[in-house]
Short mmCIF file of C-alpha atoms in Angstrom, two decimals:
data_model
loop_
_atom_site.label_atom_id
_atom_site.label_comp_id
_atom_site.label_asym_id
_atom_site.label_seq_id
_atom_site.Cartn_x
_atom_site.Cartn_y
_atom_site.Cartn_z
CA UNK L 1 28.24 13.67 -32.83
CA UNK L 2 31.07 15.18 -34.61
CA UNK L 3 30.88 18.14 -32.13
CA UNK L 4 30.90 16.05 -29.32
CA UNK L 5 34.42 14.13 -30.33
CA UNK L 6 36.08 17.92 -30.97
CA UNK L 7 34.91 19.13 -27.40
CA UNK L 8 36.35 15.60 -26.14
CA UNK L 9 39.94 15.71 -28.07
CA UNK L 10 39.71 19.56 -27.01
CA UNK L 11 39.56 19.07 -23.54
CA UNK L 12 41.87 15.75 -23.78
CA UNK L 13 44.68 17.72 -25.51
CA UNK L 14 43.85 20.29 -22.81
CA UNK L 15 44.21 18.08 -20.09
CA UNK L 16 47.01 16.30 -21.57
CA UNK L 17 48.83 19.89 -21.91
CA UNK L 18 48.32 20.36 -18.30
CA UNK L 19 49.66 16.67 -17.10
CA UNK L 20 52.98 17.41 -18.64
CA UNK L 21 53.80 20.66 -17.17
CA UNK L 22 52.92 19.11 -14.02
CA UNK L 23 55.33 16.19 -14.51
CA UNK L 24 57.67 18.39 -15.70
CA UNK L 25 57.68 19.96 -12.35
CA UNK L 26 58.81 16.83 -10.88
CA UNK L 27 56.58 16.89 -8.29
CA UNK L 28 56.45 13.86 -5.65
CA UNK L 29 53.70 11.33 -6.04
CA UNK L 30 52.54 12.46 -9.04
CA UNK L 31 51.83 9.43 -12.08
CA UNK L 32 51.44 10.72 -15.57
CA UNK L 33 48.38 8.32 -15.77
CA UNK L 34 46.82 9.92 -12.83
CA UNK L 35 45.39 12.27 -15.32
CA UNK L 36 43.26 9.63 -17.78
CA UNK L 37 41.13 9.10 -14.28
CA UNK L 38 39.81 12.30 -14.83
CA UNK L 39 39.40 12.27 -18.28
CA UNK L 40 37.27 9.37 -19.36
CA UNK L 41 34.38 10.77 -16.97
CA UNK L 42 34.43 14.09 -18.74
CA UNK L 43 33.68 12.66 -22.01
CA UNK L 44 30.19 11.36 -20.68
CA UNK L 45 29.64 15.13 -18.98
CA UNK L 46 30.35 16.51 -22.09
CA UNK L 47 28.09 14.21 -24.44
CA UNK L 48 25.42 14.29 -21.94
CA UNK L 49 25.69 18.18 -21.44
CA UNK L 50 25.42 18.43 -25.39
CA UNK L 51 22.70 16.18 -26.14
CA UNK L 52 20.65 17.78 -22.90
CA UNK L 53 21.24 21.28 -24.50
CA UNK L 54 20.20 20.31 -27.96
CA UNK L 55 17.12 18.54 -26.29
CA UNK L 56 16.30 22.06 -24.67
CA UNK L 57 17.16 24.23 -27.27
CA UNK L 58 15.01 22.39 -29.73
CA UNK L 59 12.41 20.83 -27.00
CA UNK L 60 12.99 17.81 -28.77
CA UNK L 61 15.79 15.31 -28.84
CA UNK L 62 17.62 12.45 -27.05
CA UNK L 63 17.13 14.66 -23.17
CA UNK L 64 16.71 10.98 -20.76
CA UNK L 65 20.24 10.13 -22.85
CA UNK L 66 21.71 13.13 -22.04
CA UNK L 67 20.69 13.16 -18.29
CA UNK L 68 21.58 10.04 -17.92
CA UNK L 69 25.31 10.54 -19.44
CA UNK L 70 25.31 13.98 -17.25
CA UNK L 71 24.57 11.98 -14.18
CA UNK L 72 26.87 9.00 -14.74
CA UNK L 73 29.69 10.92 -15.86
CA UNK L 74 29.64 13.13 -13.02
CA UNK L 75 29.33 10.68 -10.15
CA UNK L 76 32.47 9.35 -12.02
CA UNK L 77 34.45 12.38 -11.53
CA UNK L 78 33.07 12.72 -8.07
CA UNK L 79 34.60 9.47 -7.00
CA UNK L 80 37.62 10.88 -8.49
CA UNK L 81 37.46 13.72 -6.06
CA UNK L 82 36.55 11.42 -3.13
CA UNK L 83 33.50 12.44 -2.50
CA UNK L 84 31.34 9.25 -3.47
CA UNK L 85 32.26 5.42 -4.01
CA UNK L 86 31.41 4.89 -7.66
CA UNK L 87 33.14 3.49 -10.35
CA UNK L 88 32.67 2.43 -14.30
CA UNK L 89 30.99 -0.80 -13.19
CA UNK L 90 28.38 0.84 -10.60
CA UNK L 91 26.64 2.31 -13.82
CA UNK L 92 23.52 -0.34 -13.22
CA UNK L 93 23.00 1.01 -9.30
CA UNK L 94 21.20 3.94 -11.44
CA UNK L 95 18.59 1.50 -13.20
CA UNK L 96 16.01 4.13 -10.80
CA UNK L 97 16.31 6.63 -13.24
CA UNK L 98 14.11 4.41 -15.36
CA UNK L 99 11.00 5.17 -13.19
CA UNK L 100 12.25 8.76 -13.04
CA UNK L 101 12.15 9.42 -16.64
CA UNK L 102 9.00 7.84 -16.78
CA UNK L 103 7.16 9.98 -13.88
CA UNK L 104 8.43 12.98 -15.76
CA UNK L 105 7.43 11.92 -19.00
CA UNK L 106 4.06 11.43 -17.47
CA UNK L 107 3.95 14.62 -14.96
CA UNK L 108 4.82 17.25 -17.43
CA UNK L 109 3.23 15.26 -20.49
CA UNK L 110 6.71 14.74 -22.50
CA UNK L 111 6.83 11.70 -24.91
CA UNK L 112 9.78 9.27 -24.59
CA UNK L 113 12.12 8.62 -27.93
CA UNK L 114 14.15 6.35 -29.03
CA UNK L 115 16.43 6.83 -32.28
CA UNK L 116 14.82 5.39 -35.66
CA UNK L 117 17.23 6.19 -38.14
CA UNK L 118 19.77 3.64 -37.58
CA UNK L 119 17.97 0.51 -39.16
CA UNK L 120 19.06 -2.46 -41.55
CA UNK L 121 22.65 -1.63 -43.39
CA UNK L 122 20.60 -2.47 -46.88
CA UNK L 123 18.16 0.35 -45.89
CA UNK L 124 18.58 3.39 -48.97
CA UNK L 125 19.58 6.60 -48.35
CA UNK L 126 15.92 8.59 -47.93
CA UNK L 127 15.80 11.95 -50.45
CA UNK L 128 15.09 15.23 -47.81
CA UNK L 129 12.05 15.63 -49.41
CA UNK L 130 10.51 12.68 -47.82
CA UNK L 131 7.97 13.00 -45.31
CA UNK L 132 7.42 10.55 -42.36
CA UNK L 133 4.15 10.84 -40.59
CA UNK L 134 5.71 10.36 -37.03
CA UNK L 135 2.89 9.33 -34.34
CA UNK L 136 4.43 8.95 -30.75
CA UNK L 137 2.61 7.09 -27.37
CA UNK L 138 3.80 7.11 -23.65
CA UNK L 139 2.01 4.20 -23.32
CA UNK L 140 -1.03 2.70 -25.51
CA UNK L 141 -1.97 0.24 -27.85
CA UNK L 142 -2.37 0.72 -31.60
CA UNK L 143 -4.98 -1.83 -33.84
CA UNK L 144 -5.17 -0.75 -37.74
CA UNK L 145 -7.73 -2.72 -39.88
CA UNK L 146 -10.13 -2.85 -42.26
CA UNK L 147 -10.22 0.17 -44.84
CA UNK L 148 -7.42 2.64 -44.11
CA UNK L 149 -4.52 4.62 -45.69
CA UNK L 150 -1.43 3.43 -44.84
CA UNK L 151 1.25 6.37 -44.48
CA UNK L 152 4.79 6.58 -43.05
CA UNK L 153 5.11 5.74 -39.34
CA UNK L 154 7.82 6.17 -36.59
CA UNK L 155 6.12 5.13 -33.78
CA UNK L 156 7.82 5.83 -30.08
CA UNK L 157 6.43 3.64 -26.83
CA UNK L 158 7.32 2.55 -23.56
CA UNK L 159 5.12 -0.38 -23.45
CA UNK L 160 2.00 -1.32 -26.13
CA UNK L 161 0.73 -3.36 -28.14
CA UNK L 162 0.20 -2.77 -32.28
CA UNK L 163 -1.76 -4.66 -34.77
CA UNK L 164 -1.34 -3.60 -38.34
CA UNK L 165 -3.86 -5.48 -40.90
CA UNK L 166 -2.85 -4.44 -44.18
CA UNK L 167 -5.10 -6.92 -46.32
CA UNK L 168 -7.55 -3.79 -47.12
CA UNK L 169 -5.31 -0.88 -46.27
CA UNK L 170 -4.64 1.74 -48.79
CA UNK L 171 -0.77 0.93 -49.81
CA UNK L 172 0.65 4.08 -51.83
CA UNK L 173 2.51 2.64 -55.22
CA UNK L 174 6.02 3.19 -53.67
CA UNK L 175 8.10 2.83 -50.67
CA UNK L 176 6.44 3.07 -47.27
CA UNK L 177 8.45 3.11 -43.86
CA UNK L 178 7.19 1.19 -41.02
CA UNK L 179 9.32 1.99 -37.64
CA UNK L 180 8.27 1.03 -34.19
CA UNK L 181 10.84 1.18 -31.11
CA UNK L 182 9.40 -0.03 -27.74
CA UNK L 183 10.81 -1.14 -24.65
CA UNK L 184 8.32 -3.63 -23.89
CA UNK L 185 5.56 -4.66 -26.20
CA UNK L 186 4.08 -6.98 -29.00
CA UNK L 187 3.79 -6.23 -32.80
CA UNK L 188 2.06 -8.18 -35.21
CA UNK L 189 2.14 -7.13 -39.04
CA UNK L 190 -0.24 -8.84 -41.97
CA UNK L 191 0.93 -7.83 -45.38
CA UNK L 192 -1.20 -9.11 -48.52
CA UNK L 193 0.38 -11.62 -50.65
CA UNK L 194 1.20 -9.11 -53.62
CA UNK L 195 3.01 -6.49 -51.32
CA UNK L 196 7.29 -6.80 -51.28
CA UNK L 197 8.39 -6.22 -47.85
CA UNK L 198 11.94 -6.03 -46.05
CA UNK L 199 12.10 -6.18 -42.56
CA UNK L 200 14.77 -6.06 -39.95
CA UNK L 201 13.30 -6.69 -36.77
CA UNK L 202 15.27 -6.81 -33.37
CA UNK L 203 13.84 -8.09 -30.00
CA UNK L 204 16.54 -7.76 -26.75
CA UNK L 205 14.31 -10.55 -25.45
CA UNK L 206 11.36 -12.20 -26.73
CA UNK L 207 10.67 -13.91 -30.31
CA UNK L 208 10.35 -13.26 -33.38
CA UNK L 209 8.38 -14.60 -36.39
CA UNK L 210 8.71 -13.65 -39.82
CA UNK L 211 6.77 -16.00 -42.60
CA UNK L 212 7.86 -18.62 -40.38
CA UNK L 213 11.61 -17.79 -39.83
CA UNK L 214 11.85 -17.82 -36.16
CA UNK L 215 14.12 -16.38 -33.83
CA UNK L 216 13.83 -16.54 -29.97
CA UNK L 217 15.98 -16.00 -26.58
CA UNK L 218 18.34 -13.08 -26.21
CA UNK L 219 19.08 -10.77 -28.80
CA UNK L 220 16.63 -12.32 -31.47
CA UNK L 221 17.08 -10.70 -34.82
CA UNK L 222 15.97 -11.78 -38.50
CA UNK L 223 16.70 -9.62 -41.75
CA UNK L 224 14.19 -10.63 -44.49
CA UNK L 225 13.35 -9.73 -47.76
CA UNK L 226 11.08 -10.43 -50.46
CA UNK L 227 12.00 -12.28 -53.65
CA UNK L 228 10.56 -8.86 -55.65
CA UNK L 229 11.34 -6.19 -53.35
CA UNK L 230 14.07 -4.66 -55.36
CA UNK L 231 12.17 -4.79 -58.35
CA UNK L 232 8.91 -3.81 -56.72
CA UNK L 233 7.18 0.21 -57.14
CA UNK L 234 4.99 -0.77 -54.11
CA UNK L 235 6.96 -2.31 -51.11
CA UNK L 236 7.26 -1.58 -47.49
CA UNK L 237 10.20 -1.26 -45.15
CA UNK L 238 9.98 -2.45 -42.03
CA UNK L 239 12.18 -1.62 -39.28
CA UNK L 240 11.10 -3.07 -35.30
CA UNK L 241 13.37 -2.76 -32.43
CA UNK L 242 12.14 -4.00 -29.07
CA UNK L 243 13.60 -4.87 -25.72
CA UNK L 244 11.49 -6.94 -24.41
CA UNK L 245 8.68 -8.56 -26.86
CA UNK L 246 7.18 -10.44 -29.25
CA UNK L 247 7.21 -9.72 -33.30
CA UNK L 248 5.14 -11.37 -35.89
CA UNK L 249 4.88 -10.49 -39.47
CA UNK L 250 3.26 -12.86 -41.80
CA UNK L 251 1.27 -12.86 -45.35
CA UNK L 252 -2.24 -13.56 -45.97
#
């Protein structure tokens, strides 16, 4: 991110340079202002350029973002030329590049990602050391029960369903992340009674239900935690983001 804002005020104080001598010039017609037009549009070419590169580079990494930004900034400079009617506002006429991100996730067997490091602001700063077991879907369903280990997830899906019964999982004595992001989906959690939990879950749309705290409608959101989780060796962290969805995590 930082490298993005330099290559933005770098080709802002560049630009900014070359408006001046212009007006200094004196030359008929020309508005100082003219030259912010052209500015703004280069800042999502530039972000999207950087974020497709480091996708590419390191065939990983936020490359539908950076597209996206690519695209959107440059039919926005495009209009500036004349050459296509399209302004700031005409962003949601490219809600088809959903499908297309989707039929190339699928065609060349890419997985989709969303970011899961920004979570709850009372979430502690991880050591480097630890590990997250990171399991990604396209699409699919995930059910968890009976006798298992329970290890760090980050779990990335366009559309699923997930079922994690924890009553006889294997929970490690110390702090285990739980992160699913999904853009349509339902998630239902069951923690045993003796396990501290904190969990920030998000739904754009749907409802949420956490040991009966309820939140439904648009942006639904509920930050809970445990009486003992502070004090607790053994707790989880949960962390659920949806756009469209239903969450449910409860004790038993």
């Amino acid at each position: 991110m930082r490298r993005i804002i330099s290559y933005f005020i770098a080709i802002c104080l560049i630009w900014i340079g070359i408006m001046l001598i212009v007006n200094s010039l004196n030359i008929d017609g020309f508005e100082l202002n003219f030259g912010w037009t052209y500015i703004y549009p280069l800042f999502f070419i530039v972000t999207g350029v950087v974020l497709l590169g480091t996708a590419i580079i390191k065939r990983h990494g936020r490359w539908m973002i950076g597209t996206f930004l690519l695209v959107f900034g440059g039919f926005l400079l495009a209009d500036r030329f004349g050459l296509v009617d399209f302004t700031f506002w005409n962003v949601f006429k490219l809600w088809p590049m959903i499908l297309i991100f989707i039929g190339i996730s699928l065609f060349r067997g890419f997985h989709i990602y969303w970011d899961v490091s920004s979570g709850s602001k009372k979430k502690k700063h991880r050591k480097k050391s630890d590990q997250n077991k990171e399991t990604s879907f396209t699409f699919g369903d995930m059910e968890k029960k009976g006798n298992w280990n329970l290890e760090p997830m980050n779990i990335s899906t366009v559309a699923g369903s997930f079922y994690l019964d924890l009553t006889d999982a294997y929970i490690p004595d110390e702090e285990t992340e739980i992160n699913i992001r999904s853009l349509a989906g339902d998630v239902t959690i069951l923690i045993p009674e003796e396990v501290e939990f904190q969990a920030n879950a998000v739904a754009k749309a749907g409802d949420i239900n956490i040991l009966k705290e309820e939140s439904t409608g648009i942006n639904a959101e509920i930050f809970f935690e445990t009486i003992q989780f502070e004090s607790a060796t053994k707790r989880l962290y949960i962390d659920i983001r949806l756009k469209a969805g239903s969450i449910r995590i409860d004790r038993v």
